[in-house]
Amino acid sequence: MQAQDLLKFTSGPADTPRVTPTHPDPLPPRRALIVLALGVMPLVAAFCVLRSLLAMGDLPVDGLIAFGLLAGAALVAVRSEIHLGTMMVGSEWAATLPAAILFPEQAPLIGLAVLATTYPTWRGYVAAGSNEVVTLTLAGLAVNAIAADAAGSGDIGTLALVASVASGVLLLGNVATAWMVIIGLRLSTMREYIALAVLTAAATFLLAAPIVLVLLIAMRSFGSIVIPLVLVPLLAANYFHGLFRRTLEMRDELAEKAQILARTNLQFAAAMVRALDTRDAYTAGHSAAVAVYTRDIAREMGFDDETVRLAHLAGLLHDIGKIGVPGRVLNKQSPLDDEEYELMKTHAAMGADILGEVDLYKDIAILVRYHHERIDGRGYPDKLEGEAIPAISRMISVADTYSAMTTDRPYRDGMPTEKAMSILPECRGTQLDADCTNAFKRILIVADADYQRGKQTDFEVEVAKHQALSEVEAEAVRIHAPTPAGPPAPAAPDVPMLPAAVDGKLVEVDLEREAA
């Protein structure tokens, strides 16, 4: 809050303005101390940096080279942090810890490398950089207190000690700062903070200290040339993890865009069916019923969820090709003659052509094209037979046939469900797949009357269901998946005939033509 916000002017006589002071809620004492400490830390860090700058003149040329290599490694490492949930784990310690041991007075300058981290606000830059500078200063003081020239003259035991002490100081500094920020400012819970502290401690003493010790021993024997040899693998691991993480992010982004595209394509296809419904009121309700029946057949036959969703969508769109059939044929008030029937038969291939123009619906297009094929090879458009017909197309054929029998038409009433269920088995092995027919019979026997007549289905509802259930349209589907074994197919009977009234006369229409 700005200073001017602490005063509120109230109305009063023109010559005597009244001023009413207001006060913000005071910070709790603990939080006030933490905020004060976080505010003082940049001042302490500035003093440490000034002290380090004055000490840089004491370094020999080879020392400057080693210092430069460590500073460069820290800069690269801090830009390739590994993100673990809400935590960021970097490998800059592999450069800053050796610097604190080799160059106790100059090391805080390398702490400024943390400022290269991408923080969302300038406060993040200042807090992180100040913490690193102050912590490295303390680590350098601790190393000097143990052995002023441990890296140059100390034995392996002394090197191990200073590596552990420097790692411990760095750990304590980071944990203390994390406590001030996370707990003091209530950015997380105590349990999460403890988990972070334990993970940091384990990483420090199981990974950081041993690696730093190896680096110090190698530098004593071979000089500064070993710095890249030790640090490059760590930096490479961080870099490739960053690439992997960005790849995952891109994959998630592409999946989201694909989902949006799939929804858009579904809405477009649904709009086409709704447009067709304005020409033929039978189509949308029939498509909704076929979608539900096909989905349930797939589920009854034990197919996986992806195939079930694909069956549902294919059922919704199976008659989309009728948008290209002349209206005089779609809306004819009597059974179709041979010429009209041939025109109606074109809707299967036409629907496949329409859907095939959309990349996400190429698999659906195949299923729609073959939903009027017959098991005995006398269907259309390609006269496929048996298992050459895609499994879902065989399911649609069963659902389509049953729905056609039980749905009212202008020239006849829908058949009673009991009669339709008794006709279905007669078509096994000729028009319909036996396994799909048996599965559908099992569903119908236990279903209620509304389900049997397709009365509880609505096209808009089924579109919404599919849109909610389908995450992304399948890139590949088991179109030719084998179906569970069923009873042997009976001898092929004649095509069943349905009674229909035309001009007051009772005529018979074959079932296959009715299901077109």
Short mmCIF file of N, CA and C in Angstrom, two decimals, residues 55-178:
data_model
loop_
_atom_site.label_atom_id
_atom_site.label_comp_id
_atom_site.label_asym_id
_atom_site.label_seq_id
_atom_site.Cartn_x
_atom_site.Cartn_y
_atom_site.Cartn_z
N ALA A 55 38.37 -8.73 -4.10
CA ALA A 55 39.28 -9.87 -4.00
C ALA A 55 39.65 -10.47 -5.33
N MET A 56 38.97 -10.08 -6.41
CA MET A 56 39.26 -10.68 -7.71
C MET A 56 40.69 -10.38 -8.17
N GLY A 57 41.25 -9.24 -7.73
CA GLY A 57 42.60 -8.91 -8.16
C GLY A 57 43.65 -9.83 -7.60
N ASP A 58 43.31 -10.63 -6.59
CA ASP A 58 44.28 -11.54 -5.98
C ASP A 58 44.42 -12.85 -6.74
N LEU A 59 43.56 -13.10 -7.71
CA LEU A 59 43.59 -14.39 -8.41
C LEU A 59 44.67 -14.39 -9.49
N PRO A 60 45.45 -15.47 -9.58
CA PRO A 60 46.40 -15.62 -10.68
C PRO A 60 45.66 -15.95 -11.97
N VAL A 61 46.40 -16.03 -13.07
CA VAL A 61 45.78 -16.27 -14.36
C VAL A 61 45.07 -17.62 -14.40
N ASP A 62 45.75 -18.65 -13.94
CA ASP A 62 45.10 -19.98 -13.96
C ASP A 62 43.88 -20.00 -13.05
N GLY A 63 43.93 -19.23 -11.95
CA GLY A 63 42.77 -19.13 -11.08
C GLY A 63 41.61 -18.43 -11.78
N LEU A 64 41.93 -17.38 -12.55
CA LEU A 64 40.89 -16.68 -13.30
C LEU A 64 40.24 -17.60 -14.33
N ILE A 65 41.05 -18.45 -14.96
CA ILE A 65 40.51 -19.40 -15.95
C ILE A 65 39.55 -20.38 -15.29
N ALA A 66 40.00 -20.95 -14.17
CA ALA A 66 39.14 -21.90 -13.46
C ALA A 66 37.86 -21.23 -12.97
N PHE A 67 38.01 -20.00 -12.44
CA PHE A 67 36.86 -19.25 -11.95
C PHE A 67 35.88 -18.97 -13.11
N GLY A 68 36.43 -18.59 -14.25
CA GLY A 68 35.57 -18.33 -15.41
C GLY A 68 34.83 -19.57 -15.88
N LEU A 69 35.52 -20.71 -15.87
CA LEU A 69 34.86 -21.95 -16.27
C LEU A 69 33.71 -22.30 -15.33
N LEU A 70 33.95 -22.14 -14.01
CA LEU A 70 32.90 -22.44 -13.03
C LEU A 70 31.73 -21.47 -13.18
N ALA A 71 32.04 -20.19 -13.40
CA ALA A 71 30.97 -19.20 -13.58
C ALA A 71 30.14 -19.51 -14.82
N GLY A 72 30.80 -19.87 -15.91
CA GLY A 72 30.08 -20.23 -17.14
C GLY A 72 29.21 -21.45 -16.95
N ALA A 73 29.76 -22.46 -16.24
CA ALA A 73 28.97 -23.67 -15.99
C ALA A 73 27.74 -23.35 -15.15
N ALA A 74 27.90 -22.47 -14.15
CA ALA A 74 26.76 -22.09 -13.31
C ALA A 74 25.69 -21.37 -14.13
N LEU A 75 26.12 -20.50 -15.03
CA LEU A 75 25.17 -19.77 -15.88
C LEU A 75 24.36 -20.72 -16.75
N VAL A 76 25.04 -21.72 -17.33
CA VAL A 76 24.34 -22.68 -18.18
C VAL A 76 23.40 -23.55 -17.35
N ALA A 77 23.89 -24.00 -16.20
CA ALA A 77 23.10 -24.93 -15.38
C ALA A 77 21.82 -24.30 -14.86
N VAL A 78 21.92 -23.03 -14.46
CA VAL A 78 20.75 -22.40 -13.84
C VAL A 78 19.67 -22.11 -14.88
N ARG A 79 20.04 -22.12 -16.17
CA ARG A 79 19.05 -21.91 -17.22
C ARG A 79 18.37 -23.20 -17.68
N SER A 80 18.81 -24.33 -17.13
CA SER A 80 18.23 -25.61 -17.55
C SER A 80 17.77 -26.40 -16.34
N GLU A 81 16.96 -25.74 -15.52
CA GLU A 81 16.48 -26.41 -14.31
C GLU A 81 15.48 -27.50 -14.65
N ILE A 82 15.47 -28.52 -13.79
CA ILE A 82 14.51 -29.61 -13.93
C ILE A 82 13.29 -29.28 -13.08
N HIS A 83 12.10 -29.36 -13.67
CA HIS A 83 10.87 -29.06 -12.95
C HIS A 83 10.26 -30.37 -12.45
N LEU A 84 10.13 -30.47 -11.14
CA LEU A 84 9.49 -31.63 -10.52
C LEU A 84 8.24 -31.13 -9.81
N GLY A 85 7.11 -31.21 -10.52
CA GLY A 85 5.89 -30.64 -9.95
C GLY A 85 6.04 -29.13 -9.81
N THR A 86 5.89 -28.62 -8.57
CA THR A 86 6.02 -27.19 -8.33
C THR A 86 7.45 -26.81 -7.97
N MET A 87 8.36 -27.79 -7.86
CA MET A 87 9.74 -27.50 -7.49
C MET A 87 10.61 -27.41 -8.74
N MET A 88 11.69 -26.61 -8.61
CA MET A 88 12.68 -26.50 -9.67
C MET A 88 14.02 -26.95 -9.12
N VAL A 89 14.62 -27.94 -9.76
CA VAL A 89 15.89 -28.51 -9.31
C VAL A 89 16.93 -28.23 -10.38
N GLY A 90 18.02 -27.54 -10.00
CA GLY A 90 19.09 -27.22 -10.93
C GLY A 90 20.38 -27.91 -10.54
N SER A 91 21.37 -27.80 -11.42
CA SER A 91 22.68 -28.41 -11.12
C SER A 91 23.76 -27.35 -10.99
N GLU A 92 23.35 -26.09 -10.74
CA GLU A 92 24.36 -25.04 -10.59
C GLU A 92 25.25 -25.27 -9.37
N TRP A 93 24.77 -26.07 -8.42
CA TRP A 93 25.58 -26.38 -7.24
C TRP A 93 26.90 -27.07 -7.63
N ALA A 94 26.88 -27.81 -8.76
CA ALA A 94 28.10 -28.49 -9.19
C ALA A 94 29.19 -27.50 -9.56
N ALA A 95 28.81 -26.24 -9.81
CA ALA A 95 29.79 -25.19 -10.08
C ALA A 95 30.00 -24.28 -8.88
N THR A 96 28.92 -23.96 -8.17
CA THR A 96 29.04 -22.99 -7.06
C THR A 96 29.76 -23.59 -5.85
N LEU A 97 29.52 -24.87 -5.56
CA LEU A 97 30.18 -25.48 -4.40
C LEU A 97 31.70 -25.59 -4.59
N PRO A 98 32.20 -26.08 -5.72
CA PRO A 98 33.66 -26.05 -5.92
C PRO A 98 34.22 -24.64 -5.86
N ALA A 99 33.45 -23.67 -6.36
CA ALA A 99 33.92 -22.28 -6.31
C ALA A 99 34.06 -21.81 -4.87
N ALA A 100 33.11 -22.19 -4.01
CA ALA A 100 33.18 -21.78 -2.60
C ALA A 100 34.39 -22.39 -1.90
N ILE A 101 34.84 -23.56 -2.36
CA ILE A 101 36.00 -24.22 -1.76
C ILE A 101 37.30 -23.72 -2.37
N LEU A 102 37.33 -23.57 -3.69
CA LEU A 102 38.55 -23.14 -4.37
C LEU A 102 38.78 -21.64 -4.25
N PHE A 103 37.69 -20.88 -4.28
CA PHE A 103 37.79 -19.42 -4.26
C PHE A 103 36.81 -18.86 -3.21
N PRO A 104 37.11 -19.07 -1.92
CA PRO A 104 36.16 -18.70 -0.88
C PRO A 104 35.76 -17.22 -0.92
N GLU A 105 36.68 -16.32 -1.27
CA GLU A 105 36.37 -14.90 -1.23
C GLU A 105 35.69 -14.43 -2.51
N GLN A 106 35.96 -15.08 -3.63
CA GLN A 106 35.40 -14.63 -4.90
C GLN A 106 34.10 -15.37 -5.29
N ALA A 107 33.84 -16.50 -4.65
CA ALA A 107 32.71 -17.35 -5.03
C ALA A 107 31.36 -16.64 -5.05
N PRO A 108 31.09 -15.69 -4.12
CA PRO A 108 29.77 -15.04 -4.17
C PRO A 108 29.43 -14.42 -5.51
N LEU A 109 30.43 -14.03 -6.31
CA LEU A 109 30.13 -13.47 -7.62
C LEU A 109 29.43 -14.50 -8.52
N ILE A 110 29.81 -15.77 -8.35
CA ILE A 110 29.16 -16.81 -9.15
C ILE A 110 27.70 -16.96 -8.73
N GLY A 111 27.41 -16.60 -7.47
CA GLY A 111 26.02 -16.64 -7.02
C GLY A 111 25.10 -15.76 -7.83
N LEU A 112 25.69 -14.71 -8.45
CA LEU A 112 24.87 -13.84 -9.29
C LEU A 112 24.34 -14.57 -10.52
N ALA A 113 24.91 -15.75 -10.80
CA ALA A 113 24.41 -16.52 -11.95
C ALA A 113 22.95 -16.91 -11.78
N VAL A 114 22.52 -17.00 -10.53
CA VAL A 114 21.12 -17.36 -10.29
C VAL A 114 20.18 -16.32 -10.88
N LEU A 115 20.69 -15.08 -11.04
CA LEU A 115 19.86 -14.04 -11.63
C LEU A 115 19.50 -14.37 -13.08
N ALA A 116 20.20 -15.34 -13.67
CA ALA A 116 19.87 -15.73 -15.05
C ALA A 116 18.61 -16.59 -15.10
N THR A 117 18.13 -17.04 -13.93
CA THR A 117 16.92 -17.85 -13.89
C THR A 117 15.72 -17.01 -14.30
N THR A 118 14.79 -17.63 -14.97
CA THR A 118 13.60 -16.90 -15.42
C THR A 118 12.58 -16.84 -14.29
N TYR A 119 12.58 -15.77 -13.54
CA TYR A 119 11.58 -15.55 -12.51
C TYR A 119 10.52 -14.61 -13.05
N PRO A 120 9.28 -14.76 -12.57
CA PRO A 120 8.20 -13.94 -13.13
C PRO A 120 8.27 -12.48 -12.70
N THR A 121 8.93 -12.15 -11.59
CA THR A 121 8.99 -10.77 -11.12
C THR A 121 10.42 -10.43 -10.72
N TRP A 122 10.70 -9.12 -10.64
CA TRP A 122 12.03 -8.68 -10.22
C TRP A 122 12.31 -9.08 -8.78
N ARG A 123 11.24 -9.23 -7.96
CA ARG A 123 11.44 -9.66 -6.57
C ARG A 123 12.03 -11.06 -6.52
N GLY A 124 11.59 -11.92 -7.49
CA GLY A 124 12.15 -13.27 -7.55
C GLY A 124 13.63 -13.24 -7.86
N TYR A 125 14.02 -12.40 -8.79
CA TYR A 125 15.44 -12.27 -9.13
C TYR A 125 16.25 -11.86 -7.90
N VAL A 126 15.78 -10.81 -7.21
CA VAL A 126 16.53 -10.26 -6.07
C VAL A 126 16.62 -11.28 -4.94
N ALA A 127 15.50 -11.93 -4.60
CA ALA A 127 15.48 -12.88 -3.48
C ALA A 127 16.40 -14.07 -3.78
N ALA A 128 16.28 -14.66 -4.99
CA ALA A 128 17.09 -15.83 -5.32
C ALA A 128 18.58 -15.48 -5.39
N GLY A 129 18.89 -14.37 -6.06
CA GLY A 129 20.29 -13.97 -6.16
C GLY A 129 20.91 -13.65 -4.81
N SER A 130 20.15 -12.94 -3.96
CA SER A 130 20.65 -12.59 -2.63
C SER A 130 20.90 -13.83 -1.80
N ASN A 131 19.99 -14.78 -1.85
CA ASN A 131 20.16 -16.02 -1.09
C ASN A 131 21.43 -16.75 -1.53
N GLU A 132 21.66 -16.85 -2.85
CA GLU A 132 22.82 -17.58 -3.35
C GLU A 132 24.13 -16.88 -2.96
N VAL A 133 24.15 -15.55 -3.07
CA VAL A 133 25.36 -14.80 -2.74
C VAL A 133 25.71 -14.94 -1.26
N VAL A 134 24.71 -14.74 -0.39
CA VAL A 134 24.96 -14.81 1.06
C VAL A 134 25.36 -16.23 1.46
N THR A 135 24.69 -17.24 0.89
CA THR A 135 25.00 -18.63 1.24
C THR A 135 26.42 -19.00 0.82
N LEU A 136 26.83 -18.59 -0.38
CA LEU A 136 28.19 -18.89 -0.82
C LEU A 136 29.23 -18.14 0.01
N THR A 137 28.89 -16.95 0.48
CA THR A 137 29.81 -16.23 1.36
C THR A 137 30.01 -17.00 2.66
N LEU A 138 28.92 -17.48 3.22
CA LEU A 138 29.00 -18.26 4.46
C LEU A 138 29.76 -19.57 4.23
N ALA A 139 29.52 -20.21 3.08
CA ALA A 139 30.24 -21.45 2.78
C ALA A 139 31.74 -21.19 2.67
N GLY A 140 32.12 -20.08 2.01
CA GLY A 140 33.53 -19.72 1.90
C GLY A 140 34.17 -19.45 3.24
N LEU A 141 33.46 -18.76 4.13
CA LEU A 141 33.97 -18.49 5.48
C LEU A 141 34.17 -19.79 6.24
N ALA A 142 33.20 -20.74 6.08
CA ALA A 142 33.31 -22.02 6.78
C ALA A 142 34.52 -22.81 6.26
N VAL A 143 34.76 -22.78 4.96
CA VAL A 143 35.90 -23.49 4.39
C VAL A 143 37.21 -22.88 4.90
N ASN A 144 37.28 -21.57 4.90
CA ASN A 144 38.50 -20.91 5.40
C ASN A 144 38.74 -21.23 6.87
N ALA A 145 37.67 -21.37 7.63
CA ALA A 145 37.82 -21.67 9.05
C ALA A 145 38.38 -23.08 9.26
N ILE A 146 38.07 -24.00 8.36
CA ILE A 146 38.56 -25.39 8.50
C ILE A 146 39.99 -25.50 7.99
N ALA A 147 40.21 -25.04 6.77
CA ALA A 147 41.54 -25.13 6.18
C ALA A 147 41.61 -24.09 5.07
N ALA A 148 42.51 -23.12 5.24
CA ALA A 148 42.56 -22.00 4.31
C ALA A 148 42.88 -22.45 2.90
N ASP A 149 43.69 -23.47 2.74
CA ASP A 149 44.08 -23.93 1.40
C ASP A 149 43.84 -25.43 1.26
N ALA A 150 42.62 -25.84 1.67
CA ALA A 150 42.31 -27.27 1.67
C ALA A 150 42.40 -27.85 0.26
N ALA A 151 41.93 -27.09 -0.74
CA ALA A 151 41.91 -27.62 -2.10
C ALA A 151 43.32 -27.83 -2.64
N GLY A 152 44.28 -27.01 -2.17
CA GLY A 152 45.62 -27.12 -2.72
C GLY A 152 46.54 -28.03 -1.95
N SER A 153 46.37 -28.07 -0.61
CA SER A 153 47.34 -28.81 0.20
C SER A 153 46.72 -29.86 1.12
N GLY A 154 45.44 -29.87 1.25
CA GLY A 154 44.81 -30.81 2.19
C GLY A 154 44.77 -32.22 1.63
N ASP A 155 44.68 -33.20 2.56
CA ASP A 155 44.56 -34.58 2.11
C ASP A 155 43.11 -34.87 1.72
N ILE A 156 42.87 -36.12 1.31
CA ILE A 156 41.53 -36.47 0.83
C ILE A 156 40.50 -36.33 1.95
N GLY A 157 40.91 -36.65 3.18
CA GLY A 157 39.99 -36.51 4.30
C GLY A 157 39.57 -35.06 4.50
N THR A 158 40.56 -34.15 4.38
CA THR A 158 40.24 -32.73 4.52
C THR A 158 39.35 -32.26 3.39
N LEU A 159 39.64 -32.73 2.17
CA LEU A 159 38.79 -32.37 1.03
C LEU A 159 37.35 -32.85 1.23
N ALA A 160 37.22 -34.08 1.75
CA ALA A 160 35.88 -34.62 2.00
C ALA A 160 35.16 -33.79 3.06
N LEU A 161 35.92 -33.34 4.07
CA LEU A 161 35.32 -32.53 5.14
C LEU A 161 34.83 -31.19 4.59
N VAL A 162 35.71 -30.49 3.84
CA VAL A 162 35.29 -29.18 3.35
C VAL A 162 34.15 -29.31 2.33
N ALA A 163 34.16 -30.39 1.53
CA ALA A 163 33.05 -30.60 0.58
C ALA A 163 31.74 -30.80 1.33
N SER A 164 31.80 -31.58 2.42
CA SER A 164 30.59 -31.82 3.21
C SER A 164 30.13 -30.55 3.90
N VAL A 165 31.09 -29.78 4.46
CA VAL A 165 30.73 -28.55 5.17
C VAL A 165 30.12 -27.53 4.20
N ALA A 166 30.78 -27.34 3.04
CA ALA A 166 30.25 -26.39 2.06
C ALA A 166 28.86 -26.81 1.59
N SER A 167 28.68 -28.11 1.36
CA SER A 167 27.36 -28.60 0.95
C SER A 167 26.33 -28.39 2.04
N GLY A 168 26.74 -28.62 3.29
CA GLY A 168 25.82 -28.42 4.40
C GLY A 168 25.41 -26.98 4.56
N VAL A 169 26.38 -26.05 4.42
CA VAL A 169 26.05 -24.63 4.53
C VAL A 169 25.09 -24.22 3.42
N LEU A 170 25.37 -24.69 2.20
CA LEU A 170 24.47 -24.39 1.10
C LEU A 170 23.08 -24.95 1.37
N LEU A 171 23.03 -26.17 1.91
CA LEU A 171 21.74 -26.78 2.24
C LEU A 171 21.00 -25.94 3.27
N LEU A 172 21.69 -25.57 4.38
CA LEU A 172 21.04 -24.79 5.43
C LEU A 172 20.55 -23.44 4.91
N GLY A 173 21.38 -22.80 4.07
CA GLY A 173 20.97 -21.51 3.52
C GLY A 173 19.72 -21.63 2.67
N ASN A 174 19.68 -22.64 1.81
CA ASN A 174 18.51 -22.80 0.95
C ASN A 174 17.27 -23.20 1.74
N VAL A 175 17.45 -24.09 2.72
CA VAL A 175 16.31 -24.53 3.52
C VAL A 175 15.77 -23.37 4.36
N ALA A 176 16.69 -22.55 4.94
CA ALA A 176 16.25 -21.42 5.75
C ALA A 176 15.50 -20.40 4.90
N THR A 177 16.04 -20.11 3.72
CA THR A 177 15.35 -19.15 2.84
C THR A 177 14.01 -19.71 2.38
N ALA A 178 13.99 -20.99 2.08
CA ALA A 178 12.73 -21.61 1.67
C ALA A 178 11.71 -21.54 2.79
#
